[in-house]
PDB file of C-alpha atoms in Angstrom:
ATOM      1  CA  CYS A  24     -41.365 -52.031 -29.174  1.00  0.00           C
ATOM      2  CA  ILE A  25     -43.389 -55.165 -29.808  1.00  0.00           C
ATOM      3  CA  ARG A  26     -46.639 -54.979 -31.713  1.00  0.00           C
ATOM      4  CA  ILE A  27     -49.570 -56.915 -30.353  1.00  0.00           C
ATOM      5  CA  PHE A  28     -52.990 -57.796 -31.718  1.00  0.00           C
ATOM      6  CA  ALA A  29     -56.407 -57.928 -30.070  1.00  0.00           C
ATOM      7  CA  GLY A  30     -57.926 -60.561 -32.366  1.00  0.00           C
ATOM      8  CA  GLN A  31     -61.558 -61.447 -32.875  1.00  0.00           C
ATOM      9  CA  ALA A  32     -64.298 -61.803 -30.295  1.00  0.00           C
ATOM     10  CA  PRO A  33     -64.995 -65.530 -29.774  1.00  0.00           C
ATOM     11  CA  LYS A  34     -68.395 -66.595 -31.134  1.00  0.00           C
ATOM     12  CA  GLU A  35     -69.778 -67.278 -27.672  1.00  0.00           C
ATOM     13  CA  THR A  36     -69.074 -63.778 -26.362  1.00  0.00           C
ATOM     14  CA  THR A  37     -69.598 -60.104 -27.123  1.00  0.00           C
ATOM     15  CA  LYS A  38     -67.160 -57.572 -28.475  1.00  0.00           C
ATOM     16  CA  GLU A  39     -67.424 -55.704 -25.162  1.00  0.00           C
ATOM     17  CA  GLN A  40     -66.341 -58.822 -23.226  1.00  0.00           C
ATOM     18  CA  ALA A  41     -63.465 -59.408 -25.649  1.00  0.00           C
ATOM     19  CA  ILE A  42     -62.359 -55.786 -25.169  1.00  0.00           C
ATOM     20  CA  GLN A  43     -62.385 -56.276 -21.406  1.00  0.00           C
ATOM     21  CA  TRP A  44     -60.257 -59.422 -21.734  1.00  0.00           C
ATOM     22  CA  ALA A  45     -57.850 -57.515 -23.976  1.00  0.00           C
ATOM     23  CA  VAL A  46     -57.573 -54.796 -21.318  1.00  0.00           C
ATOM     24  CA  GLU A  47     -56.928 -57.294 -18.519  1.00  0.00           C
ATOM     25  CA  THR A  48     -54.317 -59.332 -20.373  1.00  0.00           C
ATOM     26  CA  THR A  49     -52.579 -56.265 -21.801  1.00  0.00           C
ATOM     27  CA  ARG A  50     -52.299 -54.707 -18.344  1.00  0.00           C
ATOM     28  CA  GLU A  51     -50.560 -57.855 -17.126  1.00  0.00           C
ATOM     29  CA  ALA A  52     -48.280 -57.977 -20.170  1.00  0.00           C
ATOM     30  CA  CYS A  53     -47.401 -54.286 -19.699  1.00  0.00           C
ATOM     31  CA  GLN A  54     -46.199 -54.948 -16.154  1.00  0.00           C
ATOM     32  CA  TYR A  55     -43.688 -57.447 -17.518  1.00  0.00           C
ATOM     33  CA  ALA A  56     -42.786 -55.295 -20.540  1.00  0.00           C
ATOM     34  CA  ALA A  57     -42.062 -52.341 -18.264  1.00  0.00           C
ATOM     35  CA  GLN A  58     -39.543 -54.410 -16.310  1.00  0.00           C
ATOM     36  CA  LYS A  59     -37.699 -55.075 -19.581  1.00  0.00           C
ATOM     37  CA  GLY A  60     -38.026 -51.536 -20.986  1.00  0.00           C
ATOM     38  CA  VAL A  61     -40.213 -52.660 -23.891  1.00  0.00           C
ATOM     39  CA  PHE A  62     -43.228 -50.827 -25.283  1.00  0.00           C
ATOM     40  CA  LEU A  63     -46.251 -52.885 -26.312  1.00  0.00           C
ATOM     41  CA  ALA A  64     -48.051 -51.444 -29.333  1.00  0.00           C
ATOM     42  CA  LEU A  65     -51.606 -52.525 -30.149  1.00  0.00           C
ATOM     43  CA  GLU A  66     -52.041 -52.521 -33.917  1.00  0.00           C
ATOM     44  CA  ASN A  67     -55.271 -51.360 -35.511  1.00  0.00           C
ATOM     45  CA  HIS A  68     -55.572 -54.699 -37.265  1.00  0.00           C
ATOM     46  CA  GLY A  69     -59.218 -55.679 -37.621  1.00  0.00           C
ATOM     47  CA  GLY A  70     -61.202 -57.799 -35.206  1.00  0.00           C
ATOM     48  CA  ILE A  71     -62.246 -56.009 -32.044  1.00  0.00           C
ATOM     49  CA  VAL A  72     -60.102 -52.977 -32.961  1.00  0.00           C
ATOM     50  CA  SER A  73     -61.374 -52.445 -36.506  1.00  0.00           C
ATOM     51  CA  GLU A  74     -62.973 -49.173 -35.336  1.00  0.00           C
ATOM     52  CA  PRO A  75     -60.833 -46.469 -33.708  1.00  0.00           C
ATOM     53  CA  GLU A  76     -63.258 -46.027 -30.819  1.00  0.00           C
ATOM     54  CA  ASP A  77     -62.844 -49.669 -29.756  1.00  0.00           C
ATOM     55  CA  LEU A  78     -59.053 -49.536 -30.016  1.00  0.00           C
ATOM     56  CA  LEU A  79     -59.070 -46.408 -27.852  1.00  0.00           C
ATOM     57  CA  LYS A  80     -61.246 -48.135 -25.230  1.00  0.00           C
ATOM     58  CA  ILE A  81     -58.414 -50.617 -24.738  1.00  0.00           C
ATOM     59  CA  VAL A  82     -55.588 -48.073 -24.859  1.00  0.00           C
ATOM     60  CA  GLU A  83     -57.245 -45.732 -22.375  1.00  0.00           C
ATOM     61  CA  ALA A  84     -58.286 -48.517 -19.976  1.00  0.00           C
ATOM     62  CA  VAL A  85     -54.855 -50.164 -19.787  1.00  0.00           C
ATOM     63  CA  GLU A  86     -53.268 -46.994 -18.365  1.00  0.00           C
ATOM     64  CA  SER A  87     -49.609 -47.923 -18.804  1.00  0.00           C
ATOM     65  CA  ASP A  88     -46.676 -45.751 -19.818  1.00  0.00           C
ATOM     66  CA  TRP A  89     -45.405 -48.839 -21.655  1.00  0.00           C
ATOM     67  CA  PHE A  90     -48.453 -49.239 -23.885  1.00  0.00           C
ATOM     68  CA  GLY A  91     -49.617 -47.469 -27.007  1.00  0.00           C
ATOM     69  CA  VAL A  92     -50.676 -47.902 -30.605  1.00  0.00           C
ATOM     70  CA  ASN A  93     -48.916 -49.384 -33.595  1.00  0.00           C
ATOM     71  CA  PHE A  94     -50.260 -46.852 -36.119  1.00  0.00           C
ATOM     72  CA  ASP A  95     -50.846 -48.820 -39.346  1.00  0.00           C
ATOM     73  CA  SER A  96     -52.116 -46.406 -41.969  1.00  0.00           C
ATOM     74  CA  GLY A  97     -53.658 -49.070 -44.187  1.00  0.00           C
ATOM     75  CA  ASN A  98     -55.709 -51.025 -41.676  1.00  0.00           C
ATOM     76  CA  PHE A  99     -58.788 -48.878 -41.068  1.00  0.00           C
ATOM     77  CA  ASN A 100     -61.512 -49.578 -43.620  1.00  0.00           C
ATOM     78  CA  THR A 101     -63.789 -46.917 -42.172  1.00  0.00           C
ATOM     79  CA  PRO A 102     -65.683 -44.276 -44.165  1.00  0.00           C
ATOM     80  CA  ASP A 103     -62.788 -41.843 -43.558  1.00  0.00           C
ATOM     81  CA  PRO A 104     -59.561 -43.728 -42.718  1.00  0.00           C
ATOM     82  CA  TYR A 105     -57.628 -40.469 -42.266  1.00  0.00           C
ATOM     83  CA  LYS A 106     -60.076 -39.274 -39.589  1.00  0.00           C
ATOM     84  CA  SER A 107     -59.795 -42.670 -37.858  1.00  0.00           C
ATOM     85  CA  LEU A 108     -55.997 -42.391 -37.919  1.00  0.00           C
ATOM     86  CA  GLU A 109     -56.173 -38.872 -36.456  1.00  0.00           C
ATOM     87  CA  MET A 110     -58.033 -40.355 -33.482  1.00  0.00           C
ATOM     88  CA  ILE A 111     -55.339 -42.921 -32.666  1.00  0.00           C
ATOM     89  CA  ALA A 112     -52.228 -40.918 -33.613  1.00  0.00           C
ATOM     90  CA  PRO A 113     -51.774 -39.303 -30.171  1.00  0.00           C
ATOM     91  CA  PHE A 114     -51.215 -42.796 -28.739  1.00  0.00           C
ATOM     92  CA  ALA A 115     -48.770 -44.027 -31.403  1.00  0.00           C
ATOM     93  CA  VAL A 116     -45.484 -45.543 -30.232  1.00  0.00           C
ATOM     94  CA  ASN A 117     -44.650 -46.944 -33.673  1.00  0.00           C
ATOM     95  CA  ALA A 118     -45.839 -46.057 -37.182  1.00  0.00           C
ATOM     96  CA  GLN A 119     -46.198 -48.164 -40.317  1.00  0.00           C
ATOM     97  CA  ILE A 120     -47.153 -46.220 -43.430  1.00  0.00           C
ATOM     98  CA  LYS A 121     -48.710 -48.243 -46.221  1.00  0.00           C
ATOM     99  CA  THR A 122     -48.704 -47.112 -49.814  1.00  0.00           C
ATOM    100  CA  GLU A 123     -52.458 -47.610 -50.165  1.00  0.00           C
ATOM    101  CA  ILE A 124     -55.584 -47.073 -48.109  1.00  0.00           C
ATOM    102  CA  ARG A 125     -59.103 -48.386 -48.620  1.00  0.00           C
ATOM    103  CA  PRO A 126     -62.102 -46.397 -47.457  1.00  0.00           C
ATOM    104  CA  GLN A 127     -65.097 -48.500 -46.405  1.00  0.00           C
ATOM    105  CA  GLY A 128     -66.915 -49.833 -49.455  1.00  0.00           C
ATOM    106  CA  GLY A 129     -64.242 -48.539 -51.811  1.00  0.00           C
ATOM    107  CA  GLU A 130     -61.242 -49.758 -53.711  1.00  0.00           C
ATOM    108  CA  LYS A 131     -57.649 -49.319 -52.586  1.00  0.00           C
ATOM    109  CA  ILE A 132     -56.287 -45.904 -53.508  1.00  0.00           C
ATOM    110  CA  PRO A 133     -52.804 -44.399 -53.200  1.00  0.00           C
ATOM    111  CA  ALA A 134     -52.079 -43.119 -49.704  1.00  0.00           C
ATOM    112  CA  ASP A 135     -51.429 -39.421 -49.202  1.00  0.00           C
ATOM    113  CA  PHE A 136     -48.016 -39.540 -47.490  1.00  0.00           C
ATOM    114  CA  ASP A 137     -48.047 -35.810 -46.736  1.00  0.00           C
ATOM    115  CA  ARG A 138     -51.389 -36.144 -44.977  1.00  0.00           C
ATOM    116  CA  LEU A 139     -50.376 -39.270 -43.047  1.00  0.00           C
ATOM    117  CA  VAL A 140     -47.083 -37.797 -41.860  1.00  0.00           C
ATOM    118  CA  GLY A 141     -48.921 -34.572 -41.045  1.00  0.00           C
ATOM    119  CA  ILE A 142     -51.341 -36.505 -38.827  1.00  0.00           C
ATOM    120  CA  LEU A 143     -48.401 -38.000 -36.950  1.00  0.00           C
ATOM    121  CA  GLY A 144     -46.678 -34.626 -36.646  1.00  0.00           C
ATOM    122  CA  GLN A 145     -49.791 -32.890 -35.331  1.00  0.00           C
ATOM    123  CA  ALA A 146     -50.090 -35.628 -32.706  1.00  0.00           C
ATOM    124  CA  GLY A 147     -46.511 -34.985 -31.549  1.00  0.00           C
ATOM    125  CA  TYR A 148     -45.193 -38.331 -32.759  1.00  0.00           C
ATOM    126  CA  ARG A 149     -41.401 -38.645 -32.622  1.00  0.00           C
ATOM    127  CA  GLY A 150     -40.760 -42.344 -33.223  1.00  0.00           C
ATOM    128  CA  TYR A 151     -39.805 -44.489 -36.171  1.00  0.00           C
ATOM    129  CA  VAL A 152     -41.769 -44.425 -39.423  1.00  0.00           C
ATOM    130  CA  ALA A 153     -41.631 -47.613 -41.476  1.00  0.00           C
ATOM    131  CA  LEU A 154     -42.859 -48.123 -45.020  1.00  0.00           C
ATOM    132  CA  GLU A 155     -45.050 -51.192 -45.415  1.00  0.00           C
ATOM    133  CA  TYR A 156     -45.494 -52.190 -49.036  1.00  0.00           C
ATOM    134  CA  GLU A 157     -48.302 -54.532 -50.135  1.00  0.00           C
ATOM    135  CA  GLY A 158     -48.875 -53.241 -53.663  1.00  0.00           C
ATOM    136  CA  LYS A 159     -49.039 -55.207 -56.884  1.00  0.00           C
ATOM    137  CA  GLU A 160     -46.059 -53.528 -58.561  1.00  0.00           C
ATOM    138  CA  GLU A 161     -42.667 -55.245 -58.423  1.00  0.00           C
ATOM    139  CA  PRO A 162     -41.276 -54.366 -54.943  1.00  0.00           C
ATOM    140  CA  LYS A 163     -37.724 -53.848 -56.246  1.00  0.00           C
ATOM    141  CA  GLU A 164     -39.044 -50.993 -58.365  1.00  0.00           C
ATOM    142  CA  ALA A 165     -41.871 -49.677 -56.178  1.00  0.00           C
ATOM    143  CA  VAL A 166     -40.270 -49.655 -52.738  1.00  0.00           C
ATOM    144  CA  PRO A 167     -37.349 -47.305 -53.519  1.00  0.00           C
ATOM    145  CA  ARG A 168     -39.743 -44.827 -55.153  1.00  0.00           C
ATOM    146  CA  HIS A 169     -42.182 -44.980 -52.224  1.00  0.00           C
ATOM    147  CA  LEU A 170     -39.343 -44.622 -49.711  1.00  0.00           C
ATOM    148  CA  GLU A 171     -38.198 -41.474 -51.475  1.00  0.00           C
ATOM    149  CA  GLU A 172     -41.745 -40.072 -51.438  1.00  0.00           C
ATOM    150  CA  LEU A 173     -42.165 -40.942 -47.768  1.00  0.00           C
ATOM    151  CA  GLN A 174     -38.821 -39.367 -46.864  1.00  0.00           C
ATOM    152  CA  LYS A 175     -39.840 -36.164 -48.658  1.00  0.00           C
ATOM    153  CA  ALA A 176     -43.073 -36.083 -46.648  1.00  0.00           C
ATOM    154  CA  ILE A 177     -41.179 -36.656 -43.397  1.00  0.00           C
ATOM    155  CA  ASP A 178     -38.654 -33.917 -44.227  1.00  0.00           C
ATOM    156  CA  LYS A 179     -41.425 -31.519 -45.269  1.00  0.00           C
ATOM    157  CA  ALA A 180     -43.268 -32.100 -41.993  1.00  0.00           C
ATOM    158  CA  GLY A 181     -40.100 -31.829 -39.923  1.00  0.00           C
ATOM    159  CA  LEU A 182     -40.817 -35.164 -38.310  1.00  0.00           C
TER     160      LEU A 182
END
């Protein structure tokens, strides 16, 4: 699995045109990826995919068995990031769980691992789940604790 990004719409164009270009180029890349047995995973990483609806426009238009979403739990800054993640979870081929989320207009808050893993489980996700730590606490202390919490959530959900 290789994660890919859609980027920003160039200043001289519209978001709709940029989405169409992303569809066209991703279709071509998926043809090659399929020959190599590699999934391409579009990450919800700002730019033209900062809203779940726009990311889904690309995913649904590409129509490839070798294409899906890199579910990054900390990248939607929408009014309800969990609802946005529920929308993209059925298309996830890889999952990165961050320790914090940030609702639109708000501060970063601790992520609810049980809820995030539950979203993946309800969507039928069966792939890898990676912890992505970007917090301020010393990683050597924070990461082991967060990994333990994430593992408990995964075990509880039967994922």
